[in-house]
Coordinates of C-alpha atoms in Angstrom, one line a residue:
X22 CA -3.5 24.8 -13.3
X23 CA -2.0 24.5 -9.6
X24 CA 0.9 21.6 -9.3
X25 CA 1.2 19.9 -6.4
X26 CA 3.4 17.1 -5.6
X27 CA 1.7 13.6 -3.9
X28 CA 3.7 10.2 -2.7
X29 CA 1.9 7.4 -4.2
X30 CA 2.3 3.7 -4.1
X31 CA 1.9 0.7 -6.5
X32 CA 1.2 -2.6 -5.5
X33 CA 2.0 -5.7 -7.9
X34 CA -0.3 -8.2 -6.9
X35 CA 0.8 -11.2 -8.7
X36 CA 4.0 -11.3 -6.0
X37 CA 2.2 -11.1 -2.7
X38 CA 2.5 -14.7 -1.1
X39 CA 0.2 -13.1 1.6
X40 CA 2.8 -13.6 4.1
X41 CA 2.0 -10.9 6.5
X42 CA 5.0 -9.4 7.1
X43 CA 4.0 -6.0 6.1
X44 CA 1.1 -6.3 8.7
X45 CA 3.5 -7.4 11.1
X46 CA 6.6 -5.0 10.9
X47 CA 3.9 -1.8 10.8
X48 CA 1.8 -3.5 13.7
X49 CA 5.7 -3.3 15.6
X50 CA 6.1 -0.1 14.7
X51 CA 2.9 2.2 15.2
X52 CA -0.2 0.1 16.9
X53 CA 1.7 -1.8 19.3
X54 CA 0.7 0.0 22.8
X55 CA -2.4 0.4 24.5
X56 CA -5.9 1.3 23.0
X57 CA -4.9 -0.1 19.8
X58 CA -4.5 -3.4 20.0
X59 CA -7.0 -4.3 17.0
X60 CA -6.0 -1.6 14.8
X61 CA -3.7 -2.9 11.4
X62 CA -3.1 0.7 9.6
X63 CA -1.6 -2.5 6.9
X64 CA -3.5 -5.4 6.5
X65 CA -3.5 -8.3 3.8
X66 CA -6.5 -9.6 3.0
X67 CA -7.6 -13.1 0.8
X68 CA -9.9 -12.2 -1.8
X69 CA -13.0 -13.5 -2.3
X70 CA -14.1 -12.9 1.2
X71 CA -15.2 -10.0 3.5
X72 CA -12.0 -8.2 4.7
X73 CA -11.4 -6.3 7.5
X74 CA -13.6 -5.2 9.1
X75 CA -16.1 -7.5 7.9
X76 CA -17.5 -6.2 4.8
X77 CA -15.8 -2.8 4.5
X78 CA -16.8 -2.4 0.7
X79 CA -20.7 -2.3 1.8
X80 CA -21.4 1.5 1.7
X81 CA -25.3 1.0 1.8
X82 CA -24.3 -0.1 5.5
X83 CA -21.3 2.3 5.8
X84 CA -22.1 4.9 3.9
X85 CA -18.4 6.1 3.6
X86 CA -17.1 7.7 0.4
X87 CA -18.6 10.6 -1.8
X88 CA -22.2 10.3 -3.2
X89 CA -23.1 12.8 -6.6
X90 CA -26.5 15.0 -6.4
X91 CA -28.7 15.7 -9.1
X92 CA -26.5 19.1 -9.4
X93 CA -23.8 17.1 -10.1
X94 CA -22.0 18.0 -6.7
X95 CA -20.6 16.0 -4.2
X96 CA -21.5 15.2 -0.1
X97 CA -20.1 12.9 2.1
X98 CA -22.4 9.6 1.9
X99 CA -23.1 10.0 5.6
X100 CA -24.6 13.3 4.7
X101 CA -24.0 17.1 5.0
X102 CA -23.0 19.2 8.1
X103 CA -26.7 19.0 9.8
X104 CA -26.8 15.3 9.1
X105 CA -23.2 14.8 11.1
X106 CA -24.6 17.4 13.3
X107 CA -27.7 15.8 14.2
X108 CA -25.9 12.8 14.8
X109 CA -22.7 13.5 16.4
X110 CA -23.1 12.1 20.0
X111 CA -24.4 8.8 18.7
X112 CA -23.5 7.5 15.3
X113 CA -25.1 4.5 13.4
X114 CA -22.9 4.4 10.9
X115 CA -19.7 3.1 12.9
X116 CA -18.3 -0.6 12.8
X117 CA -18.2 -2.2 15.9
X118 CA -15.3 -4.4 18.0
X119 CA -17.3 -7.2 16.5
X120 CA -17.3 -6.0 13.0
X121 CA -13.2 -5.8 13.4
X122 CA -12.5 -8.2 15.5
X123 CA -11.5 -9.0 19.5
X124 CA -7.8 -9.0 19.9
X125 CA -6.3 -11.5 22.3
X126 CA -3.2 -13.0 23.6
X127 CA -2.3 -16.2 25.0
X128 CA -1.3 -17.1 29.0
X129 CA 2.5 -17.8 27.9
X130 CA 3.2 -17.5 31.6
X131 CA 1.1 -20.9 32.1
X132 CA 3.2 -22.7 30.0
X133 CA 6.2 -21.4 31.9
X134 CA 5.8 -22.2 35.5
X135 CA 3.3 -25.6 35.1
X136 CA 5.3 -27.9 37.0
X137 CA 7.6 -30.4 35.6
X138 CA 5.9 -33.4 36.4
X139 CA 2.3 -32.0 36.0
X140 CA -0.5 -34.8 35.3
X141 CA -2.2 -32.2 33.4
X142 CA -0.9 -31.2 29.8
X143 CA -0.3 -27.4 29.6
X144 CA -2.5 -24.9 27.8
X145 CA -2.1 -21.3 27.2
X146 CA -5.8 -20.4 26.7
X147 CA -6.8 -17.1 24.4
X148 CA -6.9 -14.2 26.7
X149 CA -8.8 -10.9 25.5
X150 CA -6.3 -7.6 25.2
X151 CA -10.0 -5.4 25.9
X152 CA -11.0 -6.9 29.3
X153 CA -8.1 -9.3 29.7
X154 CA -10.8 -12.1 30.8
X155 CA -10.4 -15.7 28.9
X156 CA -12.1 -16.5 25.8
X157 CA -13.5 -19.7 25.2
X158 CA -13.6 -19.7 21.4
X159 CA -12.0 -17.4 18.6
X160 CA -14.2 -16.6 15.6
X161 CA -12.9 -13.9 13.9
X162 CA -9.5 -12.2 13.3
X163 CA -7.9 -9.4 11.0
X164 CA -7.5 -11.9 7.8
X165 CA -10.3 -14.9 8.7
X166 CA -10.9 -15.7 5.0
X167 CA -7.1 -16.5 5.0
X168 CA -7.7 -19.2 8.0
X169 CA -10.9 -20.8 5.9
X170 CA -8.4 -21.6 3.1
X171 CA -9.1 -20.0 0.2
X172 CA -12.9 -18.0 1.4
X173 CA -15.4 -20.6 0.5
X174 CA -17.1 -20.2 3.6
X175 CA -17.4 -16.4 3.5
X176 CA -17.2 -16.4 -0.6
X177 CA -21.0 -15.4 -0.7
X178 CA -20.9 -12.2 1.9
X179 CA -18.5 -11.0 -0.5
X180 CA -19.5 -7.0 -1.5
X181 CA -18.0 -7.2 -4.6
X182 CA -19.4 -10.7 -5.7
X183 CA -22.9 -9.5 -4.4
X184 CA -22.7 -6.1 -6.6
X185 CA -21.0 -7.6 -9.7
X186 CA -23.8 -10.8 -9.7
X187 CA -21.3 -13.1 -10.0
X188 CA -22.1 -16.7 -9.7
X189 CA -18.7 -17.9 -8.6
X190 CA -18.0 -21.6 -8.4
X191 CA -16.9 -23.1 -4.6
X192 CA -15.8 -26.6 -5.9
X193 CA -11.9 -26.5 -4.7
X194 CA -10.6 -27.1 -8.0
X195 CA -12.2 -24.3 -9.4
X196 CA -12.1 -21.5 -6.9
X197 CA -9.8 -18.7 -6.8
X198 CA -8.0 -16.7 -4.3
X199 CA -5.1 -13.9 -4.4
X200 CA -4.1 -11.6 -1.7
X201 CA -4.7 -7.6 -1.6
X202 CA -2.6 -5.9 1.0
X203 CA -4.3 -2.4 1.9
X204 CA -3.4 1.1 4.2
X205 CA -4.6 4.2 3.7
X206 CA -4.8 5.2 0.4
X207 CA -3.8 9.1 1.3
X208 CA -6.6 9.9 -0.9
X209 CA -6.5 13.4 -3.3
X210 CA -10.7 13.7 -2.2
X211 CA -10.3 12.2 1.1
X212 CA -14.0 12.4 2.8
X213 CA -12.6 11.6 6.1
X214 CA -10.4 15.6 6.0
X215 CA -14.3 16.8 4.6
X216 CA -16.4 15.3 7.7
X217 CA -14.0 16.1 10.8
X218 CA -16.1 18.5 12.5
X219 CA -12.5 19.6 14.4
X220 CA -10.7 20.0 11.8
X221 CA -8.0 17.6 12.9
X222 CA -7.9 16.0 9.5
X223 CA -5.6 17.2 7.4
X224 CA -4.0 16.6 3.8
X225 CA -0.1 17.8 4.1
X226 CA 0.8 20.3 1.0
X227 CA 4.2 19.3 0.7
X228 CA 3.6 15.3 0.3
X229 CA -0.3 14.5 0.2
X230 CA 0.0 12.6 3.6
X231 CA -3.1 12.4 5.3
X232 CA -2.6 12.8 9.3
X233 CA -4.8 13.1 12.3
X234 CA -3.7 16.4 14.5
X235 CA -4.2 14.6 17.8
X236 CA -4.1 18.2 19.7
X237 CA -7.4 18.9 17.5
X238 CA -8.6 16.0 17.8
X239 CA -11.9 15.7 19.7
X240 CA -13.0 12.2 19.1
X241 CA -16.3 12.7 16.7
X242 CA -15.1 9.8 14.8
X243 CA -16.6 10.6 11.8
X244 CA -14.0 10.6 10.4
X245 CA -14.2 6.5 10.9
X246 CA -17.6 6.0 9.5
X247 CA -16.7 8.5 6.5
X248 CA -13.9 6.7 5.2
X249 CA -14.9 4.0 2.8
X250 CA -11.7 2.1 3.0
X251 CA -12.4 1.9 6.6
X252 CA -8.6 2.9 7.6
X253 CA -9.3 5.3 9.9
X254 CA -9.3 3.8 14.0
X255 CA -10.5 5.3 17.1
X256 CA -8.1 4.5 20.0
X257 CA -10.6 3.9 23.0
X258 CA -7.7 4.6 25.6
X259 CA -6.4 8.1 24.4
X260 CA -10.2 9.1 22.9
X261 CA -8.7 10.1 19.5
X262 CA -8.5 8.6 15.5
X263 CA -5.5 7.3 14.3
X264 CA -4.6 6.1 11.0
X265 CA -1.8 5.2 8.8
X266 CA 0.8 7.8 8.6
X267 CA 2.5 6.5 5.4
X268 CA 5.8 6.0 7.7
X269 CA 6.2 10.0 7.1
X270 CA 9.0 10.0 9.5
X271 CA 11.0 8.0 7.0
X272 CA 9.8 9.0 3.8
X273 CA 11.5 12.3 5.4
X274 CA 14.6 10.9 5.8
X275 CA 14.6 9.9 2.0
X276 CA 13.4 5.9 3.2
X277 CA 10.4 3.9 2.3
X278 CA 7.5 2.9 3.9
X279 CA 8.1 0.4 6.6
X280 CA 6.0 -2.1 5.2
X281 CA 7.7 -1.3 1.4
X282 CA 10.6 -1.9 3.3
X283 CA 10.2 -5.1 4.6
X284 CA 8.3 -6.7 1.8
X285 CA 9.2 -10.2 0.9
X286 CA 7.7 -10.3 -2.7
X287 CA 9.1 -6.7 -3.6
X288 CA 5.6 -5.5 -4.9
X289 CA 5.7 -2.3 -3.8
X290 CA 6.6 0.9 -5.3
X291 CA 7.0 4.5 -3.6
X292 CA 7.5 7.3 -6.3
X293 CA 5.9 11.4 -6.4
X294 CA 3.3 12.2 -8.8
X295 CA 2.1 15.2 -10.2
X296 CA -0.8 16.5 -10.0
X297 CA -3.8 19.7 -11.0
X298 CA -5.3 20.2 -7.6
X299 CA -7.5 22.5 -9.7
X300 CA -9.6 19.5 -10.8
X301 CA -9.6 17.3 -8.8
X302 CA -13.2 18.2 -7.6
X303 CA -14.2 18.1 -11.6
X304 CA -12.4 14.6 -11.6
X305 CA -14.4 13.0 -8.7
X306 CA -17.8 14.4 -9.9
X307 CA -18.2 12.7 -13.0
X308 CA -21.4 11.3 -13.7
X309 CA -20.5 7.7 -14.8
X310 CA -19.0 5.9 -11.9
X311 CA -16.7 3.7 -14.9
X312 CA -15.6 7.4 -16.2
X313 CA -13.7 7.8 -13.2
X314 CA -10.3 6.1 -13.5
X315 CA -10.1 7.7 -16.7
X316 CA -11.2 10.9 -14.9
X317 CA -8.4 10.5 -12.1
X318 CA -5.6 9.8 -14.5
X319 CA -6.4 12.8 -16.3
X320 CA -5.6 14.6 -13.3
X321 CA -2.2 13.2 -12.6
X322 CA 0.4 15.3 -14.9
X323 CA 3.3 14.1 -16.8
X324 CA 6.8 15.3 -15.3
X325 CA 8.4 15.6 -18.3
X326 CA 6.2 18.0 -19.8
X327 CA 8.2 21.7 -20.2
X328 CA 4.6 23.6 -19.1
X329 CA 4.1 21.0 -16.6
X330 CA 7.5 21.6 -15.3
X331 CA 7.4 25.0 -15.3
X332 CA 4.2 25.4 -13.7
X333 CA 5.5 23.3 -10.9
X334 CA 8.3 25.1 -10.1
X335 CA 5.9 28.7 -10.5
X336 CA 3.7 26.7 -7.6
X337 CA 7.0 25.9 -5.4
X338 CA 7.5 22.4 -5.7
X339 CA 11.4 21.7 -5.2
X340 CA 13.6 20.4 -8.0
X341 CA 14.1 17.4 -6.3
X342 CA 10.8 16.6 -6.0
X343 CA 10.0 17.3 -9.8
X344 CA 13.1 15.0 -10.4
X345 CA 11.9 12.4 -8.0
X346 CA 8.9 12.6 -10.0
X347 CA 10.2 12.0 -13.5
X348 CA 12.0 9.1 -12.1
X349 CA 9.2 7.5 -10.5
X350 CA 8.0 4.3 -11.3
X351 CA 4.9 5.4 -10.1
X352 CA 4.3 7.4 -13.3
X353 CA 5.6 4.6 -15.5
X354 CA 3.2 1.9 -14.0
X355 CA -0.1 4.4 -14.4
X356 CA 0.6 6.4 -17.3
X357 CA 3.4 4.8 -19.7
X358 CA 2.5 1.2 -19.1
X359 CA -1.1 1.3 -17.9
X360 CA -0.8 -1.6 -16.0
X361 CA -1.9 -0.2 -12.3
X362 CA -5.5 1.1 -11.5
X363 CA -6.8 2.7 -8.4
X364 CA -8.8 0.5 -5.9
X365 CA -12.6 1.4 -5.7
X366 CA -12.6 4.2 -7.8
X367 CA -16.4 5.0 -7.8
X368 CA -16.2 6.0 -3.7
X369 CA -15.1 9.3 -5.5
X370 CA -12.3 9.7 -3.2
X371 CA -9.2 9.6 -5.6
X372 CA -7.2 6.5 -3.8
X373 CA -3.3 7.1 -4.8
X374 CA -2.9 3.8 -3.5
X375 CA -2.6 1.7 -7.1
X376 CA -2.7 -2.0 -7.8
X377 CA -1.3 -3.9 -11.0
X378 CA -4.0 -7.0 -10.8
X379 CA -3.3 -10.3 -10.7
X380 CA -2.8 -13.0 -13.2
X381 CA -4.5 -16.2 -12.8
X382 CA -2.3 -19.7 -13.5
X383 CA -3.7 -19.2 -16.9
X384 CA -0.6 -21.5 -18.3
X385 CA -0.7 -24.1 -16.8
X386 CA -4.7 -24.4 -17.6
X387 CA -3.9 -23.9 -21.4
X388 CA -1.1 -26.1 -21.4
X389 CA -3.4 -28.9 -19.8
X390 CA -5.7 -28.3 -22.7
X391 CA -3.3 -29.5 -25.4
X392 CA -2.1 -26.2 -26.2
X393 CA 1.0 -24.2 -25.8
X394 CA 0.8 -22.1 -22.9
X395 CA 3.2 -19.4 -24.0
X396 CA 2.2 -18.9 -27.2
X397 CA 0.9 -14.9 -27.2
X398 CA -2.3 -15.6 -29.4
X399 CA -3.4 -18.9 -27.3
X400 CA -2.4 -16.7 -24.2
X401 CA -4.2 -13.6 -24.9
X402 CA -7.4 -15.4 -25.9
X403 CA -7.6 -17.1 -22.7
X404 CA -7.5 -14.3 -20.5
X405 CA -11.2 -13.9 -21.0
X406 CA -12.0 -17.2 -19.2
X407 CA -9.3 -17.1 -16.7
X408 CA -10.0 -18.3 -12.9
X409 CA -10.6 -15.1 -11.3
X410 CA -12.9 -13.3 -13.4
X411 CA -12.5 -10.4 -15.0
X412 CA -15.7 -8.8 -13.6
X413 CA -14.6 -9.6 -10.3
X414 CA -11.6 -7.5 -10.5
X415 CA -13.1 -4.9 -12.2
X416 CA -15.7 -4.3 -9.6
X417 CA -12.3 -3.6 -7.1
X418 CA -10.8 -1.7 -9.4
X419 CA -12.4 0.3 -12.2
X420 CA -16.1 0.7 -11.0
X421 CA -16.8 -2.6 -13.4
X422 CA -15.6 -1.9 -16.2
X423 CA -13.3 -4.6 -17.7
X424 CA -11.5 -3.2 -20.5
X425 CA -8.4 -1.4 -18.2
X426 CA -8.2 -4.8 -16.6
X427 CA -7.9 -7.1 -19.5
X428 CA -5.6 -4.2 -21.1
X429 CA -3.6 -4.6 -17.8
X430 CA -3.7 -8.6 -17.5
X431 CA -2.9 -8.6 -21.9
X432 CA -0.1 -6.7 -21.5
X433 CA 1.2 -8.5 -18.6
X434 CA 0.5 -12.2 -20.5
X435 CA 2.8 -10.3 -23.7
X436 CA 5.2 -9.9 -21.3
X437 CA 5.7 -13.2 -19.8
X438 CA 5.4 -14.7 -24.0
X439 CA 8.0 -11.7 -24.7
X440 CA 10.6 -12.3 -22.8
X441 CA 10.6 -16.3 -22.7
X442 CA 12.0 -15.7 -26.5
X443 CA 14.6 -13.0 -25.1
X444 CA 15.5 -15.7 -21.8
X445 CA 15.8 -18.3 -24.0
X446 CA 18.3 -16.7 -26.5
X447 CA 15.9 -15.1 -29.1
X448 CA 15.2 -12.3 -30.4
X449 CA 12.1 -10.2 -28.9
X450 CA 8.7 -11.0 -31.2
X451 CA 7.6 -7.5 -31.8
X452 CA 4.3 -8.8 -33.0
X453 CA 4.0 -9.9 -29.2
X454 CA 4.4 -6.4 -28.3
X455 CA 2.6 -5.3 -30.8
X456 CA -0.6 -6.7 -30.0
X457 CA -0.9 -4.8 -26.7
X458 CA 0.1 -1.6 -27.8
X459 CA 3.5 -1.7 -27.0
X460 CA 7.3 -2.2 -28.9
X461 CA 10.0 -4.5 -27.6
X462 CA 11.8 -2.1 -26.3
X463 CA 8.9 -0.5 -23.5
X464 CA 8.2 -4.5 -22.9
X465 CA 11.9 -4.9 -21.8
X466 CA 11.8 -1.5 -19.6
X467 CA 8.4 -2.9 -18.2
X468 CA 9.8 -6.4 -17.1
X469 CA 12.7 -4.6 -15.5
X470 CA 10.7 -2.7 -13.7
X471 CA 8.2 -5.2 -12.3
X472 CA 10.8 -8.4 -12.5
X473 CA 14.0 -7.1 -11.4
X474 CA 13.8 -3.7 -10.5
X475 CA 16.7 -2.8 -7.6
X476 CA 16.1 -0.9 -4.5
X477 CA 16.5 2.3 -5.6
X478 CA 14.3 2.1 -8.7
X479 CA 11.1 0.7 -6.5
X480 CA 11.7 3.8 -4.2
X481 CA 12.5 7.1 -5.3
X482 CA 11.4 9.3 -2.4
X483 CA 13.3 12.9 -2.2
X484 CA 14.0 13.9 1.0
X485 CA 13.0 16.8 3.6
X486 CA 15.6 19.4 2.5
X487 CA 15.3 18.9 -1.3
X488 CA 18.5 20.4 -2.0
X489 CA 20.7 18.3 0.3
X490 CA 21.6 14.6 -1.2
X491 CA 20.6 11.2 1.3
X492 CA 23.3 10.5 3.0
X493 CA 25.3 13.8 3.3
X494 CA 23.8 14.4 7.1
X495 CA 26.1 11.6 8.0
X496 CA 29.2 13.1 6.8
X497 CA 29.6 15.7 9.2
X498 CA 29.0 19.5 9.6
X499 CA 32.0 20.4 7.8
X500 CA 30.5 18.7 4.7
X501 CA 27.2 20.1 5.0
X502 CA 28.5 23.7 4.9
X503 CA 30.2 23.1 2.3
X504 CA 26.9 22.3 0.1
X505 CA 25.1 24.6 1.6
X506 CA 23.3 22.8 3.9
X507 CA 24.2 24.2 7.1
X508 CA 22.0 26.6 7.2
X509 CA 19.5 25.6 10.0
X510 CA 17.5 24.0 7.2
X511 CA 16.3 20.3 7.7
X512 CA 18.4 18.0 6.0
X513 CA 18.4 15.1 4.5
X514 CA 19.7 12.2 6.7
X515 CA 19.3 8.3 7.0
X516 CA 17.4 6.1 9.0
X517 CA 20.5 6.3 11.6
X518 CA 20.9 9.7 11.8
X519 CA 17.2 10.2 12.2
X520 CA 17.2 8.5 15.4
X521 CA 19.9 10.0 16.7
X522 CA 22.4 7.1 15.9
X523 CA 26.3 7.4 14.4
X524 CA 25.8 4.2 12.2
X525 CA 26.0 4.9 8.3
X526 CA 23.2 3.0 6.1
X527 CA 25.0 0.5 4.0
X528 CA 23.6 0.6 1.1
X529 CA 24.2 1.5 -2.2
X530 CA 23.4 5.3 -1.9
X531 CA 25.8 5.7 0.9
X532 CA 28.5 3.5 -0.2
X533 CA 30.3 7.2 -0.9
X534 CA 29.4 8.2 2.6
X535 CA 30.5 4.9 4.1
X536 CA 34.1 4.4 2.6
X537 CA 35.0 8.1 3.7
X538 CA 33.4 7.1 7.3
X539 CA 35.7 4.0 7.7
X540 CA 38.8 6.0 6.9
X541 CA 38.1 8.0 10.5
X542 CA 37.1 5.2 12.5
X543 CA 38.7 2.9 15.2
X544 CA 40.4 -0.6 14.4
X545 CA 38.7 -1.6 16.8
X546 CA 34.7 -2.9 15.6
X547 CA 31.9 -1.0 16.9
X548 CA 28.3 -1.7 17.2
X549 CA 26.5 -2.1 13.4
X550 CA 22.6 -1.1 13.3
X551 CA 21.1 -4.5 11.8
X552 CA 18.1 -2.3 11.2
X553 CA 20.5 0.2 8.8
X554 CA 22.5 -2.5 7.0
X555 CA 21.5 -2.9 3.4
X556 CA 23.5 -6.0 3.4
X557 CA 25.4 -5.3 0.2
X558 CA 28.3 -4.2 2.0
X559 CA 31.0 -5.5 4.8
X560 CA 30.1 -3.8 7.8
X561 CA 32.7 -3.2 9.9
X562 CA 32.1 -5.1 13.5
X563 CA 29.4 -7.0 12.3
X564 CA 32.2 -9.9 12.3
X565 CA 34.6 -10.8 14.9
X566 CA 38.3 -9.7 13.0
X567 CA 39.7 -12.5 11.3
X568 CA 42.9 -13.5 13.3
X569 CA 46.0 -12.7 11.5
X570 CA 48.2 -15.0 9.8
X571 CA 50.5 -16.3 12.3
X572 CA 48.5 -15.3 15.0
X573 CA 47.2 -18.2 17.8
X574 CA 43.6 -19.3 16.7

């Protein structure tokens, strides 16, 4: 058994409002420049529908992912090291600008300088970002289905729908719709690392982060037609792949993803994992494509285990990090709840990029019926003929097979019947909890977790220099000698330090770090890094002083 150590993430579906902002703030931070003007490392797509590009999941076109031989071994889909070879100045098996989709801008400037007292209205006509000429009509974009309301115009290219047979009803008051925001999913069997011919894919030790060298890099993009999720890019400016880095320049600094970071609906979750990187490659080559979620989790080790602990410290994985990994929520939502599965498990890839599916306004349509809505027996019988099928979201997330799903949608339904008791001044039915699996006590710990989990619970990410707290950069050199971490080492440090700024993060880890700041500081205010401030804290010059008493207003 070899330990290694992996950053995961876990998305709760049933809080995405599919308002883009993830997409946004991570378009701001890494694809806004030249050549990559239609690449979204995050994306949120609206589900039925095709997704971006248009029908990723469709590997009899694609051909990304890992396909099992009679031997029971495992190649690339888009075939072995002749097969690249034969193919590698001109390959079929790459989506086009089409299949993603043409990015544009508008001519703002028109609406600027049209004159005053123009007869003409002003337009700012779609403008192409590739060859900056004007498009007369836009057809497709990142997240179409999401313009088309709901995907009953694209419901029936749907990948999943088409392997699943499902004959899904299009009447408006019967379709469904939820939203599934995806990036990389920093896979433990990535195919796009096994079919770089350069060797400029890579799978980082310490963390599990998969990165492009771009010094390596060579362009063969098949590294782009290899990976099923379709999250690798090529930039057509710079001639080399790009993809999402997992934001490892904060996770460094002890900081979330930028698009956990800025999540309105607080679904995300950043937490390390444990794992055997011994067998993995037994994991992925199961026979039975339904075999291998259960395969996967087997893999993944359980941090409070004294062998498991003991064998990661033998294999060098920092205390910090074994820590970080007991207190992950990441380990609570796969393994001691069971509510999270992996997306597309059969592409044999082993996506650590987990989702807690949806629920479908399954009250509401019981209570409309005659019956009580929150009653746990009415409730758990009706998740069979919910809106979104159960099939459906089995076909995303566990290779078809529905029983982790409905275990995952009971237990979430218990929940909801649980706690109304406790909300409402009751005591917790433990028959509730009791017909998932569960007691009282884990469905309390569960509905902190995915209800009102704080900051620091959703993200417990340990930082570069494991033995150096967050926060302790900012006090000063004298500070870090005294710890030991003065050494030359990397240390720990916040998002301010880490771009060279004097501003302490205000938030609750470096509330500590903050009061002992102010002490040494100016009366007079300074500049406050909007950026940095938790907002659970005064920040000092954020305000204009209050005038004193007396003083002239």
């Amino acid at each position: 058994m070899k330990v290694m150590a992996q950053i995961a993430m876990v998305m709760n579906l049933d809080k995405c409002i599919g308002c883009h902002t993830c997409s946004v703030t991570c378009k701001q931070a890494w694809t806004n420049r030249t050549g990559a003007e239609y690449m979204w490392f995050n994306n949120v797509e609206t589900r039925p529908g095709v997704g971006y590009p248009h029908t990723w999941e469709d590997q009899d076109t694609w051909h990304g992912g890992w396909a099992r031989t009679k031997k029971g071994r495992l190649k690339p889909r888009s075939g072995g090291r002749l097969a690249r070879l034969a193919k590698i100045f001109a390959n079929p098996d790459l989506p086009e600008l089409v299949d993603y989709y043409e990015p544009w801008s508008y001519e703002y400037d028109k609406l600027l300088s049209a004159p005053k007292d123009s007869a003409a209205f002003p337009v700012a006509r779609p403008v192409s970002q590739i060859t900056g000429k004007p498009m007369d009509k836009i057809t497709w974009g990142p997240n179409w289905d999401d313009d088309l309301g709901g995907s009953t115009e694209t419901m029936s290219q749907d990948p999943v729908l088409a392997q699943m047979n499902l004959d899904v009803r299009t009447e408006i008051e019967q379709t469904f719709m939820f939203y599934l925001p995806r990036i990389c999913e920093h896979c433990l069997n990535p195919t796009c690392v096994a079919a770089c011919p350069s060797g400029a894919m890579y799978k980082r030790a310490e963390d599990g982060i998969v990165l492009v060298d771009q010094d390596r890099c060579r362009g063969w993009r098949m590294c782009v037609s290899s990976c099923p999720y379709k999250k690798v890019y090529f930039n057509h400016t710079t001639g080399k792949a790009e993809k999402c880095t997992l934001c490892y320049p904060r996770l460094e600094a002890g900081q979330p993803t930028i698009c956990s970071e800025t999540c309105v609906g607080r679904l995300r979750y950043l937490g390390v994992l444990l794992y055997d990187a011994d067998r993995v490659g037994e994991a992925a080559a199961v026979e039975d494509p339904q075999d291998l979620y259960p395969a996967q989790r087997s893999v993944l080790l359980d941090p409070y285990d004294p062998q498991v602990v003991a064998a990661a410290r033998r294999d060098g994985v920092p205390e910090s990090w074994i820590q970080a990994a007991q207190d992950s929520p990441i380990w609570a939502l796969i393994d001691t709840y069971e509510v999270a599965l992996p997306l597309h498990p059969e592409y044999r890839t082993l996506p650590m990029v987990w989702y807690i599916p949806p629920l479908s306004p399954v009250v509401d349509q019981v209570t409309a019926s005659g019956n009580d809505g929150e009653d746990h027996k009415i409730l758990l019988t009706a998740l069979s003929t919910m809106r979104i099928p159960l099939e459906y979201l089995a076909g995303l997330f566990t290779a078809g097979d529905t029983r982790p799903v409905e275990r995952s949608l009971r237990r979430l339904a218990a929940m909801r019947s649980y706690m109304r008791d406790v909300n409402l001044g009751g005591a917790g039915d433990e028959d509730i909890a009791g017909a998932v699996g569960m007691s009282g006590a884990q469905v309390e710990d569960m509905y902190r977790l995915l209800a009102i989990a704080k900051y620091d619970d959703r993200y417990v990410i340990p930082t570069t220099h494991p033995e150096t707290p967050r926060g302790i950069a900012a006090l000063g050199q004298d500070v870090s000698d005294l710890i030991g971490a003065g050494d030359g080492s990397p240390e720990a440090c916040s998002v301010s330090t880490f771009h060279g700024q004097s501003t302490l993060r205000m938030t609750s880890r470096g509330r500590a770090a903050a009061a002992a700041s102010a002490a040494s500081q100016p009366s007079t205010p300074g500049r406050v890094n909007l950026l940095d401030w938790g907002g659970d804290e005064h920040a000092s010059g954020l305000f204009p002083p209050a005038p004193s008493e007396g003083s002239d207003r």
